[in-house]
Amino acid sequence: MDLIATITVELQEKLSPKRYQHSLGVAKTAESLAKHYGADAQKAYLAGLVHDYAKEIPTEETLLLLREKYAFFPDAMALRRPRLLHAPLGACMVQHRFGIYDPEVLDAIRYHTTGKANMSLLAKIIYIADFIEPNRSYPDVEKLRKMAYEDIDKAILFAIDYTIRTLMDQQMVIHPDTMHCRNDVVVTLEEKLAKQEKKDEN
Ligand code: DGI
Ligand code: FE
Ligand code: FE
């Protein structure tokens, strides 16, 4: 069996049916976005498939595995919101379990929840595929699906603002990586706009 088939069988066994379907949805959406933007479609499918590998592991076990098995010491903010830790734990576990060593794939998994500054195209694709895969439904999902294929940075800003707003409404902490990601994407969009304006002048 090839790697994708092996992983798919294991995910179906280990994850809840809903999480399994979500993982397949993110994989397929990421593959499609990668083809659209000229990124590596196979890497995108793989990263999408395993991005939530650690999502259903209970908090206590997550903390224990990260510290004891992977020598990964979460920052204070993530410790306050341990659900954020399924992303870095997933990156550690799929490396160990499936021999996925590609740093770009591991990075996309690790930062799929918060985002970060200077994300690779693959990381952006996984971040946004997580929001728009076919099983997602919320008021603006169709708008975001369209935006994702028009300008991925615009889509990231839209998604991250939605997340930040929701967190603020609930008086929740916002992880610094989330803010770094937002600032970075705003700068990228401003630069793109300035370049376009200069081009239009000529
Ligand atoms: O694992 P999924 O449910 O598919 O999606 P995800 O990994 O993007 O996780 C979404 C959750 O993460 C959602 O409840 C909002 C939360 N989240 C994202 N960024 C931050 C955050 N929570 C806090 N406290 N701070 C953040 O910056
Ligand atoms: Fe997740
Ligand atoms: Fe997800």
mmCIF file of C-alpha atoms and ligand atoms in Angstrom:
data_model
loop_
_atom_site.group_PDB
_atom_site.id
_atom_site.type_symbol
_atom_site.label_atom_id
_atom_site.label_comp_id
_atom_site.label_asym_id
_atom_site.label_seq_id
_atom_site.Cartn_x
_atom_site.Cartn_y
_atom_site.Cartn_z
ATOM 1 C CA MET A 1 0.000 0.000 0.000
ATOM 2 C CA ASP A 2 1.280 3.460 -0.723
ATOM 3 C CA LEU A 3 1.651 6.068 2.004
ATOM 4 C CA ILE A 4 -1.605 7.904 1.265
ATOM 5 C CA ALA A 5 -3.605 4.630 1.347
ATOM 6 C CA THR A 6 -1.937 3.545 4.615
ATOM 7 C CA ILE A 7 -2.682 6.892 6.244
ATOM 8 C CA THR A 8 -6.260 6.928 4.970
ATOM 9 C CA VAL A 9 -6.965 3.501 6.487
ATOM 10 C CA GLU A 10 -5.477 4.564 9.823
ATOM 11 C CA LEU A 11 -7.416 7.838 9.907
ATOM 12 C CA GLN A 12 -10.658 6.018 9.201
ATOM 13 C CA GLU A 13 -9.953 3.653 12.098
ATOM 14 C CA LYS A 14 -8.744 6.254 14.575
ATOM 15 C CA LEU A 15 -10.762 9.407 13.931
ATOM 16 C CA SER A 16 -14.461 10.030 14.438
ATOM 17 C CA PRO A 17 -16.426 9.773 11.169
ATOM 18 C CA LYS A 18 -16.883 13.544 11.162
ATOM 19 C CA ARG A 19 -13.183 14.309 11.622
ATOM 20 C CA TYR A 20 -12.285 11.686 9.022
ATOM 21 C CA GLN A 21 -14.608 13.276 6.458
ATOM 22 C CA HIS A 22 -13.227 16.718 7.356
ATOM 23 C CA SER A 23 -9.664 15.445 6.798
ATOM 24 C CA LEU A 24 -10.567 14.051 3.366
ATOM 25 C CA GLY A 25 -12.300 17.341 2.564
ATOM 26 C CA VAL A 26 -9.241 19.399 3.510
ATOM 27 C CA ALA A 27 -6.978 17.050 1.508
ATOM 28 C CA LYS A 28 -9.083 17.352 -1.651
ATOM 29 C CA THR A 29 -9.582 21.103 -1.286
ATOM 30 C CA ALA A 30 -5.857 21.625 -0.659
ATOM 31 C CA GLU A 31 -5.007 19.530 -3.726
ATOM 32 C CA SER A 32 -7.340 21.642 -5.847
ATOM 33 C CA LEU A 33 -5.968 24.947 -4.510
ATOM 34 C CA ALA A 34 -2.410 23.713 -5.096
ATOM 35 C CA LYS A 35 -3.214 22.960 -8.748
ATOM 36 C CA HIS A 36 -4.796 26.399 -9.073
ATOM 37 C CA TYR A 37 -1.779 28.235 -7.611
ATOM 38 C CA GLY A 38 0.941 26.020 -9.046
ATOM 39 C CA ALA A 39 2.006 24.451 -5.735
ATOM 40 C CA ASP A 40 2.823 20.757 -5.232
ATOM 41 C CA ALA A 41 -0.596 19.049 -5.321
ATOM 42 C CA GLN A 42 0.640 15.775 -3.795
ATOM 43 C CA LYS A 43 2.193 17.549 -0.816
ATOM 44 C CA ALA A 44 -0.983 19.568 -0.382
ATOM 45 C CA TYR A 45 -3.152 16.421 -0.336
ATOM 46 C CA LEU A 46 -0.828 14.751 2.179
ATOM 47 C CA ALA A 47 -0.652 17.771 4.507
ATOM 48 C CA GLY A 48 -4.424 18.255 4.319
ATOM 49 C CA LEU A 49 -5.071 14.597 5.056
ATOM 50 C CA VAL A 50 -3.013 14.529 8.260
ATOM 51 C CA HIS A 51 -3.436 18.134 9.483
ATOM 52 C CA ASP A 52 -5.815 17.136 12.319
ATOM 53 C CA TYR A 53 -4.117 13.823 13.140
ATOM 54 C CA ALA A 54 -3.803 14.792 16.836
ATOM 55 C CA LYS A 55 -7.111 16.666 17.172
ATOM 56 C CA GLU A 56 -8.967 13.985 19.144
ATOM 57 C CA ILE A 57 -6.219 13.257 21.657
ATOM 58 C CA PRO A 58 -7.299 14.391 25.148
ATOM 59 C CA THR A 59 -5.559 17.446 26.648
ATOM 60 C CA GLU A 60 -3.638 15.579 29.355
ATOM 61 C CA GLU A 61 -2.216 13.126 26.848
ATOM 62 C CA THR A 62 -1.419 15.925 24.398
ATOM 63 C CA LEU A 63 0.636 17.760 27.016
ATOM 64 C CA LEU A 64 2.354 14.569 28.125
ATOM 65 C CA LEU A 65 3.244 13.452 24.590
ATOM 66 C CA LEU A 66 4.586 16.873 23.627
ATOM 67 C CA ARG A 67 6.802 17.167 26.697
ATOM 68 C CA GLU A 68 7.892 13.584 27.304
ATOM 69 C CA LYS A 69 7.986 12.064 23.849
ATOM 70 C CA TYR A 70 8.774 14.983 21.571
ATOM 71 C CA ALA A 71 10.586 17.399 23.925
ATOM 72 C CA PHE A 72 8.322 20.165 22.664
ATOM 73 C CA PHE A 73 7.606 22.813 25.277
ATOM 74 C CA PRO A 74 4.488 24.851 24.495
ATOM 75 C CA ASP A 75 4.483 28.590 25.072
ATOM 76 C CA ALA A 76 2.424 30.041 27.932
ATOM 77 C CA MET A 77 -0.398 31.172 25.666
ATOM 78 C CA ALA A 78 -0.857 27.773 24.045
ATOM 79 C CA LEU A 79 -0.817 26.185 27.498
ATOM 80 C CA ARG A 80 -3.826 28.323 28.381
ATOM 81 C CA ARG A 81 -5.607 27.057 25.248
ATOM 82 C CA PRO A 82 -4.318 23.494 24.910
ATOM 83 C CA ARG A 83 -6.622 22.818 21.962
ATOM 84 C CA LEU A 84 -4.175 24.872 19.898
ATOM 85 C CA LEU A 85 -1.598 22.174 20.571
ATOM 86 C CA HIS A 86 -3.188 19.591 18.260
ATOM 87 C CA ALA A 87 -1.409 21.378 15.414
ATOM 88 C CA PRO A 88 2.218 21.084 16.665
ATOM 89 C CA LEU A 89 1.511 17.643 18.151
ATOM 90 C CA GLY A 90 0.131 16.489 14.795
ATOM 91 C CA ALA A 91 3.331 17.621 13.087
ATOM 92 C CA CYS A 92 5.449 15.651 15.596
ATOM 93 C CA MET A 93 3.284 12.534 15.402
ATOM 94 C CA VAL A 94 3.024 12.173 11.629
ATOM 95 C CA GLN A 95 6.772 12.495 11.347
ATOM 96 C CA HIS A 96 7.226 9.670 13.809
ATOM 97 C CA ARG A 97 4.284 7.526 12.691
ATOM 98 C CA PHE A 98 4.424 7.848 8.898
ATOM 99 C CA GLY A 99 7.973 9.088 8.270
ATOM 100 C CA ILE A 100 6.824 12.429 6.874
ATOM 101 C CA TYR A 101 9.960 14.563 7.079
ATOM 102 C CA ASP A 102 9.265 17.249 4.485
ATOM 103 C CA PRO A 103 9.773 20.493 6.450
ATOM 104 C CA GLU A 104 7.230 22.358 4.338
ATOM 105 C CA VAL A 105 4.539 19.764 5.017
ATOM 106 C CA LEU A 106 5.390 19.617 8.738
ATOM 107 C CA ASP A 107 5.359 23.418 8.992
ATOM 108 C CA ALA A 108 1.957 23.631 7.269
ATOM 109 C CA ILE A 109 0.542 21.160 9.812
ATOM 110 C CA ARG A 110 2.181 22.848 12.770
ATOM 111 C CA TYR A 111 0.764 26.279 11.963
ATOM 112 C CA HIS A 112 -2.596 25.319 10.475
ATOM 113 C CA THR A 113 -4.595 26.665 13.448
ATOM 114 C CA THR A 114 -2.921 29.996 14.230
ATOM 115 C CA GLY A 115 -1.057 30.707 11.019
ATOM 116 C CA LYS A 116 2.213 32.640 11.374
ATOM 117 C CA ALA A 117 4.250 35.317 9.615
ATOM 118 C CA ASN A 118 5.907 34.337 6.329
ATOM 119 C CA MET A 119 3.798 31.296 5.602
ATOM 120 C CA SER A 120 4.745 29.234 2.575
ATOM 121 C CA LEU A 121 2.178 28.883 -0.195
ATOM 122 C CA LEU A 122 1.550 25.327 1.023
ATOM 123 C CA ALA A 123 0.889 26.547 4.595
ATOM 124 C CA LYS A 124 -1.539 29.166 3.270
ATOM 125 C CA ILE A 125 -3.309 26.505 1.227
ATOM 126 C CA ILE A 126 -3.763 24.214 4.236
ATOM 127 C CA TYR A 127 -4.891 27.120 6.438
ATOM 128 C CA ILE A 128 -7.591 28.148 4.002
ATOM 129 C CA ALA A 129 -8.587 24.614 2.908
ATOM 130 C CA ASP A 130 -9.392 23.950 6.582
ATOM 131 C CA PHE A 131 -11.937 26.786 6.416
ATOM 132 C CA ILE A 132 -13.557 26.046 3.075
ATOM 133 C CA GLU A 133 -13.600 22.250 2.691
ATOM 134 C CA PRO A 134 -17.025 20.980 1.554
ATOM 135 C CA ASN A 135 -18.242 19.922 5.026
ATOM 136 C CA ARG A 136 -17.856 23.427 6.488
ATOM 137 C CA SER A 137 -20.915 25.607 6.774
ATOM 138 C CA TYR A 138 -21.166 29.121 8.201
ATOM 139 C CA PRO A 139 -22.715 32.307 6.818
ATOM 140 C CA ASP A 140 -19.795 33.521 4.657
ATOM 141 C CA VAL A 141 -18.392 30.178 3.539
ATOM 142 C CA GLU A 142 -19.403 30.601 -0.122
ATOM 143 C CA LYS A 143 -17.828 34.038 -0.221
ATOM 144 C CA LEU A 144 -14.602 32.660 1.255
ATOM 145 C CA ARG A 145 -14.595 29.688 -1.163
ATOM 146 C CA LYS A 146 -14.673 32.103 -4.098
ATOM 147 C CA MET A 147 -12.066 34.410 -2.541
ATOM 148 C CA ALA A 148 -9.688 31.489 -1.911
ATOM 149 C CA TYR A 149 -9.306 30.973 -5.671
ATOM 150 C CA GLU A 150 -9.097 34.701 -6.486
ATOM 151 C CA ASP A 151 -6.498 35.867 -3.973
ATOM 152 C CA ILE A 152 -5.344 33.492 -1.248
ATOM 153 C CA ASP A 153 -3.947 36.340 0.892
ATOM 154 C CA LYS A 154 -7.289 38.141 0.856
ATOM 155 C CA ALA A 155 -8.966 34.881 1.864
ATOM 156 C CA ILE A 156 -6.511 34.404 4.753
ATOM 157 C CA LEU A 157 -7.192 37.919 6.024
ATOM 158 C CA PHE A 158 -10.929 37.337 5.829
ATOM 159 C CA ALA A 159 -10.675 34.004 7.675
ATOM 160 C CA ILE A 160 -8.302 35.277 10.331
ATOM 161 C CA ASP A 161 -10.441 38.352 11.004
ATOM 162 C CA TYR A 162 -13.446 36.081 11.400
ATOM 163 C CA THR A 163 -11.488 33.932 13.890
ATOM 164 C CA ILE A 164 -10.149 36.932 15.834
ATOM 165 C CA ARG A 165 -13.605 38.523 16.021
ATOM 166 C CA THR A 166 -15.107 35.299 17.317
ATOM 167 C CA LEU A 167 -12.354 34.910 19.910
ATOM 168 C CA MET A 168 -12.794 38.519 21.046
ATOM 169 C CA ASP A 169 -16.554 38.078 21.391
ATOM 170 C CA GLN A 170 -15.813 35.198 23.741
ATOM 171 C CA GLN A 171 -13.136 37.104 25.718
ATOM 172 C CA MET A 172 -10.551 34.550 24.615
ATOM 173 C CA VAL A 173 -6.805 34.971 24.287
ATOM 174 C CA ILE A 174 -5.440 35.503 20.795
ATOM 175 C CA HIS A 175 -2.208 33.669 20.140
ATOM 176 C CA PRO A 176 0.675 35.941 19.016
ATOM 177 C CA ASP A 177 1.193 33.759 15.918
ATOM 178 C CA THR A 178 -2.368 34.591 14.881
ATOM 179 C CA MET A 179 -1.578 38.326 15.100
ATOM 180 C CA HIS A 180 1.779 37.865 13.339
ATOM 181 C CA CYS A 181 -0.013 36.068 10.540
ATOM 182 C CA ARG A 182 -2.597 38.826 10.211
ATOM 183 C CA ASN A 183 -0.039 41.649 10.184
ATOM 184 C CA ASP A 184 2.099 39.822 7.653
ATOM 185 C CA VAL A 185 -0.803 39.200 5.320
ATOM 186 C CA VAL A 186 -1.952 42.843 5.550
ATOM 187 C CA VAL A 187 1.564 43.967 4.552
ATOM 188 C CA THR A 188 1.615 41.453 1.678
ATOM 189 C CA LEU A 189 -1.740 42.758 0.417
ATOM 190 C CA GLU A 190 -0.597 46.392 0.701
ATOM 191 C CA GLU A 191 2.550 45.597 -1.261
ATOM 192 C CA LYS A 192 0.569 43.774 -3.937
ATOM 193 C CA LEU A 193 -1.750 46.763 -4.262
ATOM 194 C CA ALA A 194 1.158 49.240 -4.494
ATOM 195 C CA LYS A 195 2.775 47.124 -7.236
ATOM 196 C CA GLN A 196 -0.485 46.981 -9.138
ATOM 197 C CA GLU A 197 -0.958 50.762 -8.882
ATOM 198 C CA LYS A 198 2.564 51.349 -10.190
ATOM 199 C CA LYS A 199 1.871 49.002 -13.092
ATOM 200 C CA ASP A 200 -1.394 50.795 -13.855
ATOM 201 C CA GLU A 201 0.457 54.149 -13.935
ATOM 202 C CA ASN A 202 2.812 52.925 -16.664
HETATM 203 O O1 DGI B 1 -9.042 21.648 13.972
HETATM 204 P P1 DGI B 1 -10.162 22.344 13.245
HETATM 205 O O2 DGI B 1 -11.399 22.451 14.087
HETATM 206 O O3 DGI B 1 -10.457 21.753 11.903
HETATM 207 O O4 DGI B 1 -9.700 23.860 12.951
HETATM 208 P P2 DGI B 1 -8.475 24.670 13.597
HETATM 209 O O5 DGI B 1 -7.293 23.817 13.767
HETATM 210 O O6 DGI B 1 -8.331 25.899 12.741
HETATM 211 O O7 DGI B 1 -8.991 25.087 15.024
HETATM 212 C C1 DGI B 1 -9.998 26.041 15.137
HETATM 213 C C2 DGI B 1 -10.093 26.499 16.577
HETATM 214 O O8 DGI B 1 -8.900 27.143 16.977
HETATM 215 C C3 DGI B 1 -11.217 27.495 16.765
HETATM 216 O O9 DGI B 1 -11.976 27.073 17.886
HETATM 217 C C4 DGI B 1 -10.531 28.802 17.052
HETATM 218 C C5 DGI B 1 -9.223 28.338 17.633
HETATM 219 N N1 DGI B 1 -8.160 29.332 17.436
HETATM 220 C C6 DGI B 1 -7.568 29.710 16.283
HETATM 221 N N2 DGI B 1 -6.664 30.696 16.497
HETATM 222 C C7 DGI B 1 -6.676 30.946 17.828
HETATM 223 C C8 DGI B 1 -7.618 30.083 18.429
HETATM 224 N N3 DGI B 1 -7.873 30.070 19.757
HETATM 225 C C9 DGI B 1 -7.208 30.946 20.517
HETATM 226 N N4 DGI B 1 -7.449 30.954 21.795
HETATM 227 N N5 DGI B 1 -6.286 31.811 20.012
HETATM 228 C C10 DGI B 1 -5.978 31.855 18.686
HETATM 229 O O10 DGI B 1 -5.146 32.670 18.257
HETATM 230 FE FE FE B 2 -7.063 21.717 13.318
HETATM 231 FE FE FE B 3 -9.126 20.934 10.521
#
